[in-house]
Amino acid sequence: MNDQNLNLEPIGKFQDPDVTAKGDARAVVALAGVQTLWFNTGTLCNIECVNCYIESSPTNDALVYITTAEVAGYLDQIAVRGWPTREIGFTGGEPFMNPDMIAMARLCLERGFDVLILTNAMLPMMRKKMRAGLLDLVAEFGDRLTLRVSLDHFEPQNHDDMRGSGSFAVTIKGMQWLRDNGIRMAVAGRSLWGDTDAESRAGFAALFSHHEFAIDAFDPAMTVLFPEMDEKVDVPEITTACWGILNKKPTDVMCASSRMVVKRKGAGGPTVLACTLLPYDPQFDMGTSLAEAEKPVKLNHPHCAKFCVLGGASCSA
């Protein structure tokens, strides 16, 4: 039997790192310069949300707490590599569950970076030690520290459907404390309920006005509306031709300007990933050093298409 008689099954989407299911060349994003280096503080979280892309929960310790000393090592590497990094981001899990959170933020601020911490502004942030640490940081560094609060929707019920009954009220209470103490806030919402972008922003604007939160609902960097990330939803693959068709550039995509450091349970140390959204997919592991992380990224995942290229979203400010 020769190859012409074989009944070959077509390759599925997002299977081959170099070509799409249709045989087109897959889009690749070169590193243009890391503006934001992210650290995942660990996957443990005080709550368990519906469709959490990283599966954070009170029991998930797949990514363990990163330490201040480990963060310092990567800040040193930034200097050695001459990266143009201006911002250090911390995500989780819930970052304020990591006992080193304040010390890590202080280290980065002292090194001259802006710091962005993603939080649900609930009980872990409101512990006495964390509140005292935040007050010290804002007194010394002011608006160079930003807390981006996860507020899925401006309607309490929609938020609670994702994060648990009563969670909206607890988050608002945390945000009121941040407001009263002059700590700069941003918000991350989700595009899940069929609202248009304009409707979502108008809803958040009304909420912010009601609580006197100094957050601009119409600034995409201050009120980030993330597209829903469901790997089961069929999305188109991104080919090299898509840049021209979509009138976008590879430098518009998040992995052109950011990397994330994680520490996996049982690992000897941290590793660097191409993307904040793909902590468990080994094809996006880039090595343990920032030098190794300078490799280009092949857009071989549904999140690359829906979130970054088609959705136009970015985790950075």
Short mmCIF file of C-alpha atoms in Angstrom, two decimals, residues 38-299:
data_model
loop_
_atom_site.label_atom_id
_atom_site.label_comp_id
_atom_site.label_asym_id
_atom_site.label_seq_id
_atom_site.Cartn_x
_atom_site.Cartn_y
_atom_site.Cartn_z
CA TRP A 38 4.85 38.86 36.05
CA PHE A 39 5.31 36.69 39.12
CA ASN A 40 2.68 34.13 40.03
CA THR A 41 2.58 34.19 43.80
CA GLY A 42 0.96 30.72 43.99
CA THR A 43 -2.36 29.18 42.97
CA LEU A 44 -3.87 29.10 46.46
CA CYS A 45 -6.87 31.41 46.75
CA ASN A 46 -9.44 32.12 49.43
CA ILE A 47 -12.28 31.46 46.95
CA GLU A 48 -12.93 29.19 43.96
CA CYS A 49 -14.37 30.99 40.93
CA VAL A 50 -16.33 29.58 38.02
CA ASN A 51 -14.10 29.14 34.96
CA CYS A 52 -10.94 30.35 36.70
CA TYR A 53 -8.34 29.98 33.94
CA ILE A 54 -5.66 28.93 36.43
CA GLU A 55 -7.98 26.79 38.61
CA SER A 56 -7.11 28.69 41.78
CA SER A 57 -8.81 27.50 44.95
CA PRO A 58 -8.23 27.03 48.68
CA THR A 59 -6.65 23.64 47.91
CA ASN A 60 -4.81 24.06 44.60
CA ASP A 61 -1.09 24.40 45.33
CA ALA A 62 0.11 23.31 41.88
CA LEU A 63 2.01 26.59 41.83
CA VAL A 64 3.57 27.21 45.22
CA TYR A 65 4.48 30.46 46.94
CA ILE A 66 7.34 32.30 45.27
CA THR A 67 9.76 34.01 47.66
CA THR A 68 11.33 37.45 47.91
CA ALA A 69 14.78 35.98 47.29
CA GLU A 70 13.56 34.32 44.08
CA VAL A 71 12.00 37.56 42.87
CA ALA A 72 15.26 39.37 43.62
CA GLY A 73 17.14 36.91 41.42
CA TYR A 74 14.96 37.74 38.44
CA LEU A 75 15.20 41.48 39.07
CA ASP A 76 18.97 41.04 38.93
CA GLN A 77 18.59 39.23 35.61
CA ILE A 78 16.53 42.11 34.21
CA ALA A 79 19.50 44.40 34.86
CA VAL A 80 21.97 41.93 33.34
CA ARG A 81 19.84 41.43 30.23
CA GLY A 82 19.18 45.14 29.83
CA TRP A 83 15.44 44.57 29.54
CA PRO A 84 13.32 47.75 29.30
CA THR A 85 11.00 46.48 32.04
CA ARG A 86 9.02 49.22 33.74
CA GLU A 87 6.44 47.19 35.66
CA ILE A 88 6.40 44.13 37.88
CA GLY A 89 3.03 42.38 38.14
CA PHE A 90 1.91 39.92 40.79
CA THR A 91 -0.93 37.51 40.16
CA GLY A 92 -2.21 34.28 41.71
CA GLY A 93 -4.22 32.65 43.15
CA GLU A 94 -4.71 35.46 45.57
CA PRO A 95 -1.37 37.25 45.98
CA PHE A 96 -2.11 38.41 49.52
CA MET A 97 -2.16 34.79 50.68
CA ASN A 98 1.58 34.69 50.01
CA PRO A 99 3.29 35.80 53.26
CA ASP A 100 6.06 37.53 51.24
CA MET A 101 3.67 39.73 49.24
CA ILE A 102 4.49 43.03 50.92
CA ALA A 103 8.23 42.31 50.99
CA MET A 104 8.20 41.37 47.28
CA ALA A 105 6.31 44.54 46.36
CA ARG A 106 8.68 46.68 48.41
CA LEU A 107 11.73 45.11 46.78
CA CYS A 108 10.40 45.88 43.30
CA LEU A 109 9.43 49.43 44.19
CA GLU A 110 12.82 50.06 45.75
CA ARG A 111 14.45 48.83 42.54
CA GLY A 112 12.56 51.52 40.62
CA PHE A 113 9.75 49.45 39.08
CA ASP A 114 6.04 50.22 39.16
CA VAL A 115 4.11 47.42 40.85
CA LEU A 116 0.72 45.99 39.88
CA ILE A 117 -0.96 43.49 42.22
CA LEU A 118 -4.04 41.56 41.10
CA THR A 119 -6.35 40.85 44.03
CA ASN A 120 -9.94 40.11 44.94
CA ALA A 121 -9.60 42.66 47.79
CA MET A 122 -11.17 40.22 50.21
CA LEU A 123 -10.05 38.83 53.57
CA PRO A 124 -6.42 37.96 52.69
CA MET A 125 -5.73 41.59 51.72
CA MET A 126 -7.61 42.85 54.76
CA ARG A 127 -5.49 41.01 57.31
CA LYS A 128 -3.84 43.42 59.75
CA LYS A 129 -0.29 42.66 58.53
CA MET A 130 -1.19 43.18 54.87
CA ARG A 131 -3.08 46.41 55.51
CA ALA A 132 -0.17 47.79 57.54
CA GLY A 133 2.24 46.82 54.78
CA LEU A 134 0.13 48.47 52.09
CA LEU A 135 -0.11 51.67 54.11
CA ASP A 136 3.68 51.77 54.43
CA LEU A 137 4.11 51.17 50.69
CA VAL A 138 1.67 53.86 49.58
CA ALA A 139 3.18 56.34 52.04
CA GLU A 140 6.61 55.78 50.53
CA PHE A 141 5.86 55.06 46.86
CA GLY A 142 2.43 56.58 46.20
CA ASP A 143 0.88 55.88 42.79
CA ARG A 144 3.74 53.63 41.69
CA LEU A 145 1.72 50.89 43.41
CA THR A 146 -1.60 49.83 41.84
CA LEU A 147 -4.01 47.16 43.02
CA ARG A 148 -6.18 45.78 40.24
CA VAL A 149 -9.31 44.40 41.87
CA SER A 150 -11.23 41.51 40.32
CA LEU A 151 -14.81 42.74 40.04
CA ASP A 152 -16.42 40.52 37.45
CA HIS A 153 -19.51 42.66 36.89
CA PHE A 154 -21.08 45.86 38.16
CA GLU A 155 -24.22 43.93 39.19
CA PRO A 156 -23.68 42.11 42.52
CA GLN A 157 -25.60 38.97 41.52
CA ASN A 158 -23.56 38.41 38.38
CA HIS A 159 -20.31 38.78 40.31
CA ASP A 160 -21.57 36.48 43.07
CA ASP A 161 -22.60 33.84 40.53
CA MET A 162 -18.93 33.59 39.56
CA ARG A 163 -17.28 34.04 42.94
CA GLY A 164 -19.74 32.94 45.60
CA SER A 165 -22.66 34.43 47.46
CA GLY A 166 -21.78 37.65 49.25
CA SER A 167 -18.38 38.05 47.60
CA PHE A 168 -19.34 41.29 45.83
CA ALA A 169 -20.06 43.02 49.13
CA VAL A 170 -16.80 41.83 50.66
CA THR A 171 -14.81 43.05 47.66
CA ILE A 172 -16.53 46.45 47.74
CA LYS A 173 -15.63 46.73 51.43
CA GLY A 174 -11.99 46.06 50.57
CA MET A 175 -12.12 48.64 47.80
CA GLN A 176 -13.57 51.20 50.20
CA TRP A 177 -10.60 50.64 52.49
CA LEU A 178 -8.22 51.14 49.56
CA ARG A 179 -10.11 54.32 48.59
CA ASP A 180 -10.03 55.73 52.11
CA ASN A 181 -6.27 55.15 52.35
CA GLY A 182 -5.34 56.65 49.00
CA ILE A 183 -4.19 53.42 47.37
CA ARG A 184 -4.43 53.51 43.59
CA MET A 185 -6.98 51.06 42.18
CA ALA A 186 -7.90 49.55 38.84
CA VAL A 187 -10.55 46.94 38.09
CA ALA A 188 -10.68 43.73 36.05
CA GLY A 189 -14.11 42.68 34.82
CA ARG A 190 -15.34 39.92 32.54
CA SER A 191 -17.22 40.06 29.24
CA LEU A 192 -19.58 37.23 30.02
CA TRP A 193 -23.12 38.56 30.26
CA GLY A 194 -23.75 39.87 26.75
CA ASP A 195 -23.23 43.53 27.59
CA THR A 196 -21.60 45.63 24.90
CA ASP A 197 -18.31 47.27 25.81
CA ALA A 198 -20.11 50.59 26.13
CA GLU A 199 -22.80 49.13 28.38
CA SER A 200 -20.22 47.44 30.61
CA ARG A 201 -18.21 50.62 30.99
CA ALA A 202 -21.29 52.69 31.71
CA GLY A 203 -22.31 50.21 34.39
CA PHE A 204 -18.90 50.27 36.02
CA ALA A 205 -18.79 54.07 35.77
CA ALA A 206 -22.04 54.31 37.73
CA LEU A 207 -20.73 51.89 40.35
CA PHE A 208 -17.44 53.78 40.73
CA SER A 209 -19.26 57.11 40.99
CA HIS A 210 -21.62 55.75 43.66
CA HIS A 211 -18.68 54.60 45.82
CA GLU A 212 -16.41 57.52 44.93
CA PHE A 213 -13.77 55.18 43.54
CA ALA A 214 -11.15 57.11 41.54
CA ILE A 215 -11.19 54.60 38.66
CA ASP A 216 -11.80 55.59 35.05
CA ALA A 217 -14.30 53.10 33.65
CA PHE A 218 -13.61 54.28 30.11
CA ASP A 219 -9.83 53.81 30.25
CA PRO A 220 -9.09 50.21 29.14
CA ALA A 221 -5.93 50.20 31.26
CA MET A 222 -7.87 51.11 34.41
CA THR A 223 -11.01 49.04 33.76
CA VAL A 224 -9.92 45.92 31.92
CA LEU A 225 -12.72 43.81 30.46
CA PHE A 226 -11.41 40.32 29.79
CA PRO A 227 -13.02 38.06 27.17
CA GLU A 228 -14.16 34.73 28.54
CA MET A 229 -11.53 32.00 28.19
CA ASP A 230 -13.06 28.61 27.47
CA GLU A 231 -10.75 26.16 25.75
CA LYS A 232 -13.76 24.13 24.55
CA VAL A 233 -15.10 26.98 22.41
CA ASP A 234 -14.11 26.76 18.75
CA VAL A 235 -11.88 29.67 17.73
CA PRO A 236 -9.88 30.29 14.56
CA GLU A 237 -6.15 29.65 14.50
CA ILE A 238 -3.88 32.62 13.93
CA THR A 239 -1.76 32.38 10.79
CA THR A 240 0.96 34.66 9.48
CA ALA A 241 -1.63 36.10 7.08
CA CYS A 242 -3.90 37.18 9.96
CA TRP A 243 -1.77 40.19 10.85
CA GLY A 244 -2.64 41.90 7.58
CA ILE A 245 -6.24 40.70 7.58
CA LEU A 246 -6.85 41.95 11.13
CA ASN A 247 -4.68 45.05 10.71
CA LYS A 248 -2.64 44.05 13.76
CA LYS A 249 1.05 43.66 14.47
CA PRO A 250 2.78 40.88 16.41
CA THR A 251 3.97 43.57 18.83
CA ASP A 252 0.31 44.16 19.80
CA VAL A 253 0.16 40.71 21.42
CA MET A 254 0.92 40.31 25.11
CA CYS A 255 3.77 37.81 24.70
CA ALA A 256 5.74 40.41 22.71
CA SER A 257 6.13 42.49 25.86
CA SER A 258 5.71 40.25 28.92
CA ARG A 259 6.77 37.02 30.58
CA MET A 260 5.66 35.26 33.79
CA VAL A 261 7.69 33.49 36.47
CA VAL A 262 6.06 30.57 38.31
CA LYS A 263 7.23 28.02 40.85
CA ARG A 264 5.72 24.57 40.41
CA LYS A 265 5.14 22.24 43.32
CA GLY A 266 8.12 19.93 43.73
CA ALA A 267 10.35 21.91 41.37
CA GLY A 268 13.83 22.93 42.39
CA GLY A 269 13.14 26.55 41.52
CA PRO A 270 11.04 28.88 39.39
CA THR A 271 10.59 28.73 35.63
CA VAL A 272 9.68 31.38 33.08
CA LEU A 273 6.55 31.12 30.93
CA ALA A 274 5.61 32.87 27.71
CA CYS A 275 2.18 33.85 28.97
CA THR A 276 0.30 34.58 32.17
CA LEU A 277 -2.70 32.61 30.88
CA LEU A 278 -1.00 29.28 30.20
CA PRO A 279 0.67 28.08 33.40
CA TYR A 280 0.13 24.36 32.80
CA ASP A 281 0.88 23.93 29.08
CA PRO A 282 4.52 22.73 28.75
CA GLN A 283 4.93 24.12 25.24
CA PHE A 284 4.92 27.62 26.77
CA ASP A 285 7.67 26.85 29.31
CA MET A 286 10.76 28.77 28.26
CA GLY A 287 13.38 27.71 30.81
CA THR A 288 14.54 28.89 34.21
CA SER A 289 16.30 32.08 33.13
CA LEU A 290 15.29 35.31 31.44
CA ALA A 291 17.91 34.67 28.78
CA GLU A 292 16.07 31.50 27.74
CA ALA A 293 12.78 33.40 27.80
CA GLU A 294 13.84 35.64 24.92
CA LYS A 295 12.75 33.01 22.41
CA PRO A 296 9.79 33.74 20.09
CA VAL A 297 6.36 32.32 20.96
CA LYS A 298 4.25 30.18 18.63
CA LEU A 299 0.56 31.03 18.98
#
